[in-house]
Tab-separated table of C-alpha atoms and ligand atoms in Angstrom:
chain	number	residue	atom	x	y	z
A	1	UNK	CA	0.186	0.165	-0.031
A	2	UNK	CA	1.298	3.600	-0.974
A	3	UNK	CA	0.093	6.330	1.524
A	4	UNK	CA	0.367	9.137	-1.935
A	5	UNK	CA	0.000	12.884	-0.281
A	6	UNK	CA	0.172	16.139	-2.127
A	7	UNK	CA	1.634	19.551	-0.748
A	8	UNK	CA	0.208	23.100	-1.491
A	9	UNK	CA	-3.337	21.998	-3.249
A	10	UNK	CA	-5.432	24.808	-1.062
A	11	UNK	CA	-4.105	28.746	-2.147
A	12	UNK	CA	-4.833	29.920	0.903
A	13	UNK	CA	-2.394	27.476	3.101
A	14	UNK	CA	0.538	27.999	0.614
A	15	UNK	CA	0.112	32.262	0.826
A	16	UNK	CA	-0.048	30.791	4.869
A	17	UNK	CA	3.687	29.348	4.532
A	18	UNK	CA	5.030	32.005	1.747
A	19	UNK	CA	4.593	28.747	-0.787
A	20	UNK	CA	3.467	29.753	-4.345
A	21	UNK	CA	0.850	28.702	-6.222
A	22	UNK	CA	2.022	25.399	-7.739
A	23	UNK	CA	1.398	25.059	-10.810
A	24	UNK	CA	0.928	21.418	-11.505
A	25	UNK	CA	-0.085	19.137	-7.718
A	26	UNK	CA	3.113	18.674	-5.497
A	27	UNK	CA	4.141	15.031	-4.859
A	28	UNK	CA	5.324	13.397	-1.706
A	29	UNK	CA	5.056	9.857	-0.003
A	30	UNK	CA	4.316	8.536	3.372
A	31	UNK	CA	5.786	4.588	4.327
A	32	UNK	CA	3.452	2.938	5.523
A	33	UNK	CA	5.355	2.857	9.298
A	34	UNK	CA	4.572	6.714	9.251
A	35	UNK	CA	-0.106	5.016	10.405
A	36	UNK	CA	-0.649	5.774	14.301
A	37	UNK	CA	-2.418	2.537	15.771
A	38	UNK	CA	-6.541	3.922	15.145
A	39	UNK	CA	-7.356	5.809	18.175
A	40	UNK	CA	-3.641	7.115	18.536
A	41	UNK	CA	-2.307	8.943	20.629
A	42	UNK	CA	-0.538	11.253	18.936
A	43	UNK	CA	3.027	10.469	20.491
A	44	UNK	CA	5.639	13.834	19.568
A	45	UNK	CA	8.843	13.210	18.166
A	46	UNK	CA	11.956	13.800	19.846
A	47	UNK	CA	13.988	15.915	16.656
A	48	UNK	CA	11.035	18.461	16.635
A	49	UNK	CA	10.096	21.436	18.393
A	50	UNK	CA	7.572	22.428	15.381
A	51	UNK	CA	4.994	19.516	14.443
A	52	UNK	CA	1.960	20.849	12.733
A	53	UNK	CA	-1.382	19.877	11.986
A	54	UNK	CA	-2.964	19.071	8.651
A	55	UNK	CA	-6.025	17.820	8.352
A	56	UNK	CA	-6.853	16.146	5.081
A	57	UNK	CA	-9.396	14.656	3.130
A	58	UNK	CA	-8.012	11.348	2.492
A	59	UNK	CA	-9.550	9.352	-0.303
A	60	UNK	CA	-8.804	5.852	-0.575
A	61	UNK	CA	-7.860	4.558	-4.548
A	62	UNK	CA	-9.330	1.700	-6.797
A	63	UNK	CA	-8.162	-0.075	-9.378
A	64	UNK	CA	-10.936	-1.531	-11.885
A	65	UNK	CA	-10.380	-2.955	-15.421
A	66	UNK	CA	-6.520	-1.474	-16.160
A	67	UNK	CA	-8.660	2.929	-13.968
A	68	UNK	CA	-7.106	4.204	-11.029
A	69	UNK	CA	-10.337	5.757	-9.674
A	70	UNK	CA	-10.888	7.065	-5.569
A	71	UNK	CA	-13.993	4.818	-3.961
A	72	UNK	CA	-13.864	6.725	-0.669
A	73	UNK	CA	-13.301	10.039	1.317
A	74	UNK	CA	-12.490	9.955	5.516
A	75	UNK	CA	-10.240	12.557	6.800
A	76	UNK	CA	-6.969	12.290	8.056
A	77	UNK	CA	-4.174	14.310	9.586
A	78	UNK	CA	-0.613	14.596	7.342
A	79	UNK	CA	1.384	16.000	10.806
A	80	UNK	CA	5.008	17.266	9.304
A	81	UNK	CA	7.727	18.157	11.617
A	82	UNK	CA	7.590	22.540	10.163
A	83	UNK	CA	11.361	23.190	12.197
A	84	UNK	CA	13.046	20.260	10.230
A	85	UNK	CA	11.024	20.692	7.125
A	86	UNK	CA	11.769	24.605	6.965
A	87	UNK	CA	15.365	23.107	7.410
A	88	UNK	CA	15.626	20.947	4.074
A	89	UNK	CA	13.638	22.968	2.342
A	90	UNK	CA	16.257	25.266	2.802
A	91	UNK	CA	19.131	23.033	1.396
A	92	UNK	CA	16.930	21.939	-1.777
A	93	UNK	CA	16.628	18.745	0.119
A	94	UNK	CA	13.913	16.105	-0.271
A	95	UNK	CA	11.095	16.619	3.465
A	96	UNK	CA	10.842	12.305	3.405
A	97	UNK	CA	12.733	13.311	7.776
A	98	UNK	CA	10.223	16.031	8.366
A	99	UNK	CA	7.261	14.714	6.978
A	100	UNK	CA	7.910	10.569	6.611
A	101	UNK	CA	8.545	9.927	10.330
A	102	UNK	CA	6.899	6.790	12.126
A	103	UNK	CA	3.533	8.889	14.160
A	104	UNK	CA	3.740	10.801	11.104
A	105	UNK	CA	-0.192	9.846	9.804
A	106	UNK	CA	-3.008	8.992	10.573
A	107	UNK	CA	-6.406	7.368	8.868
A	108	UNK	CA	-10.269	8.309	10.112
A	109	UNK	CA	-10.946	4.527	10.171
A	110	UNK	CA	-14.809	5.450	8.876
A	111	UNK	CA	-14.617	5.948	5.256
A	112	UNK	CA	-17.668	7.388	3.125
A	113	UNK	CA	-18.195	5.946	-0.139
A	114	UNK	CA	-18.286	8.303	-3.116
A	115	UNK	CA	-20.887	7.456	-4.951
A	116	UNK	CA	-23.110	8.447	-1.715
A	117	UNK	CA	-23.011	11.673	-2.718
A	118	UNK	CA	-24.800	13.681	-5.335
A	119	UNK	CA	-22.524	15.355	-8.266
A	120	UNK	CA	-20.748	18.415	-7.074
A	121	UNK	CA	-21.395	17.814	-3.395
A	122	UNK	CA	-18.902	19.121	-1.499
A	123	UNK	CA	-17.043	17.495	1.016
A	124	UNK	CA	-17.267	19.650	4.605
A	125	UNK	CA	-14.498	18.684	7.148
A	126	UNK	CA	-13.389	20.311	10.358
A	127	UNK	CA	-9.855	19.961	12.865
A	128	UNK	CA	-10.846	21.794	16.661
A	129	UNK	CA	-7.262	22.158	18.973
A	130	UNK	CA	-8.584	21.485	22.302
A	131	UNK	CA	-12.423	22.324	21.447
A	132	UNK	CA	-11.497	25.112	19.496
A	133	UNK	CA	-11.542	25.313	15.622
A	134	UNK	CA	-8.587	25.384	14.098
A	135	UNK	CA	-9.052	24.179	10.187
A	136	UNK	CA	-11.924	24.132	7.895
A	137	UNK	CA	-12.481	23.232	4.490
A	138	UNK	CA	-13.891	21.589	1.329
A	139	UNK	CA	-12.895	19.508	-0.981
A	140	UNK	CA	-13.822	22.625	-3.695
A	141	UNK	CA	-11.568	24.884	-2.472
A	142	UNK	CA	-8.426	22.365	-3.318
A	143	UNK	CA	-6.010	23.335	-6.208
A	144	UNK	CA	-5.919	20.538	-8.557
A	145	UNK	CA	-9.306	17.243	-7.045
A	146	UNK	CA	-8.341	14.453	-6.772
A	147	UNK	CA	-8.867	13.158	-10.160
A	148	UNK	CA	-6.662	15.418	-11.472
A	149	UNK	CA	-4.397	13.858	-8.653
A	150	UNK	CA	-4.117	10.596	-9.501
A	151	UNK	CA	-4.031	11.209	-13.371
A	152	UNK	CA	-0.797	13.344	-12.201
A	153	UNK	CA	0.272	10.893	-10.025
A	154	UNK	CA	0.234	7.842	-11.793
A	155	UNK	CA	2.453	9.574	-14.742
A	156	UNK	CA	5.340	8.361	-12.621
A	157	UNK	CA	3.583	5.706	-10.526
A	158	UNK	CA	0.554	3.695	-11.165
A	159	UNK	CA	-1.862	3.826	-8.169
A	160	UNK	CA	-2.998	0.427	-6.876
A	161	UNK	CA	-6.599	-0.462	-5.139
A	162	UNK	CA	-6.110	0.629	-1.707
A	163	UNK	CA	-3.302	2.831	-2.273
A	164	UNK	CA	-4.886	6.562	0.113
A	165	UNK	CA	-3.723	10.011	-1.286
A	166	UNK	CA	-3.684	13.098	1.342
A	167	UNK	CA	-5.360	15.655	-0.572
A	168	UNK	CA	-3.640	19.140	0.971
A	169	UNK	CA	-4.704	20.846	4.054
A	170	UNK	CA	-6.394	24.256	3.990
A	171	UNK	CA	-5.164	27.459	6.078
A	172	UNK	CA	-4.764	26.899	9.765
A	173	UNK	CA	-1.717	25.496	10.466
A	174	UNK	CA	-0.372	25.370	14.092
A	175	UNK	CA	2.132	23.964	16.298
A	176	UNK	CA	1.288	21.359	18.817
A	177	UNK	CA	2.183	20.662	22.600
A	178	UNK	CA	1.896	17.745	25.014
A	179	UNK	CA	-1.557	17.493	25.993
A	180	UNK	CA	-3.717	19.183	23.306
A	181	UNK	CA	-6.562	17.147	21.838
A	182	UNK	CA	-7.237	17.058	18.335
A	183	UNK	CA	-10.909	16.285	17.517
A	184	UNK	CA	-12.094	15.068	13.667
A	185	UNK	CA	-14.473	15.967	12.219
A	186	UNK	CA	-15.818	14.900	8.617
A	187	UNK	CA	-18.832	16.248	7.015
A	188	UNK	CA	-20.383	17.210	10.629
A	189	UNK	CA	-19.523	13.545	12.171
A	190	UNK	CA	-16.513	13.542	14.944
A	191	UNK	CA	-14.280	10.700	13.172
A	192	UNK	CA	-11.649	10.935	15.406
A	193	UNK	CA	-10.637	12.735	18.635
A	194	UNK	CA	-6.635	11.820	19.518
A	195	UNK	CA	-4.219	12.969	21.960
A	196	UNK	CA	-1.125	14.254	22.080
A	197	UNK	CA	2.279	13.304	23.819
A	198	UNK	CA	5.075	14.264	24.610
A	199	UNK	CA	8.228	13.308	23.106
A	200	UNK	CA	9.609	9.770	24.614
A	201	UNK	CA	12.605	9.845	23.434
A	202	UNK	CA	14.541	12.392	22.585
A	203	UNK	CA	16.218	11.462	18.940
B	1	LIG	ZN1	-0.157	17.968	3.799
């Protein structure tokens, strides 16, 4: 199973980090070892002092008759060691240490079938930190929609049934601290409720 992630797919978020709007999708990967077990907790890594939450729509892929399509959606967290990422970006290096570490991804348990939505329906999602809304958005705000993302990714790597695509985060990313609580909502329903814990041991 591959976990494909898309960067800078919401204009307001690209702006808040001082990035330009991309003219084609920004693609990176997370390994399956990045996944946090269902129910959490989020454990902050010892090598960063600035881990940010990024809530994202996560689509699962189905490959049928030689064609990959998104078939279900949930929400997830693309946790990002922003200090590490900024240092890597400044040197023009890949982002994996900041984005693909153990415990850098959470995927909600409850997927919703896309064919249960009327065409053009907005898929709303939201993240609360300690009871306050910090991020919210819907799929209509993406610079590249999921079909465009799949077609683009498949120019480089074939997608298989069960692959996941994190489709980018809306504005409002921010740092996590031990003791924080993150609640994720899809279409108004609570999908996850996670506790944030401090680093086990500094690396
Ligand atoms: Zn992201």
